[in-house]
Amino acid sequence: MEELYEWRNDILLRKQSLEIFLSRFDEHVRSGRLHEDA
């Protein structure tokens, strides 16, 4: 059961970092920086 807990904890950390990445990506889109590069 301890391995399952560590595995779940690892997923939560990855999910958290992904959400941070997506929020930053969203800020770039809203500021129009990505549209200039396209």
Coordinates of C-alpha atoms in Angstrom, one line a residue:
M1 CA 0.0 0.0 0.0
E2 CA 2.9 2.3 0.6
E3 CA 4.0 2.2 -3.0
L4 CA 0.4 3.1 -4.1
Y5 CA 0.6 6.1 -1.8
E6 CA 3.9 7.3 -3.3
W7 CA 2.6 6.7 -6.8
R8 CA -0.5 8.8 -6.1
N9 CA 1.6 11.5 -4.5
D10 CA 3.8 11.6 -7.6
I11 CA 0.7 12.0 -9.8
L12 CA -0.5 14.9 -7.7
L13 CA 2.8 16.7 -8.0
R14 CA 2.9 16.2 -11.8
K15 CA -0.7 17.5 -12.0
Q16 CA 0.2 20.5 -9.9
S17 CA 3.2 21.4 -12.1
L18 CA 1.0 20.9 -15.2
E19 CA -1.6 23.2 -13.9
I20 CA 1.1 25.9 -13.3
F21 CA 2.4 25.4 -16.8
L22 CA -1.1 25.7 -18.3
S23 CA -1.9 28.9 -16.3
R24 CA 1.3 30.5 -17.6
F25 CA 0.6 29.3 -21.1
D26 CA -2.9 30.9 -20.8
E27 CA -1.4 34.2 -19.7
H28 CA 0.9 34.2 -22.8
V29 CA -2.2 33.6 -25.0
R30 CA -4.1 36.4 -23.3
S31 CA -1.2 38.8 -23.7
G32 CA -1.1 38.0 -27.4
R33 CA 2.6 37.0 -27.4
L34 CA 1.9 33.6 -29.0
H35 CA -0.3 35.2 -31.7
E36 CA 2.7 37.4 -32.8
D37 CA 4.9 34.4 -33.2
A38 CA 2.4 32.5 -35.3

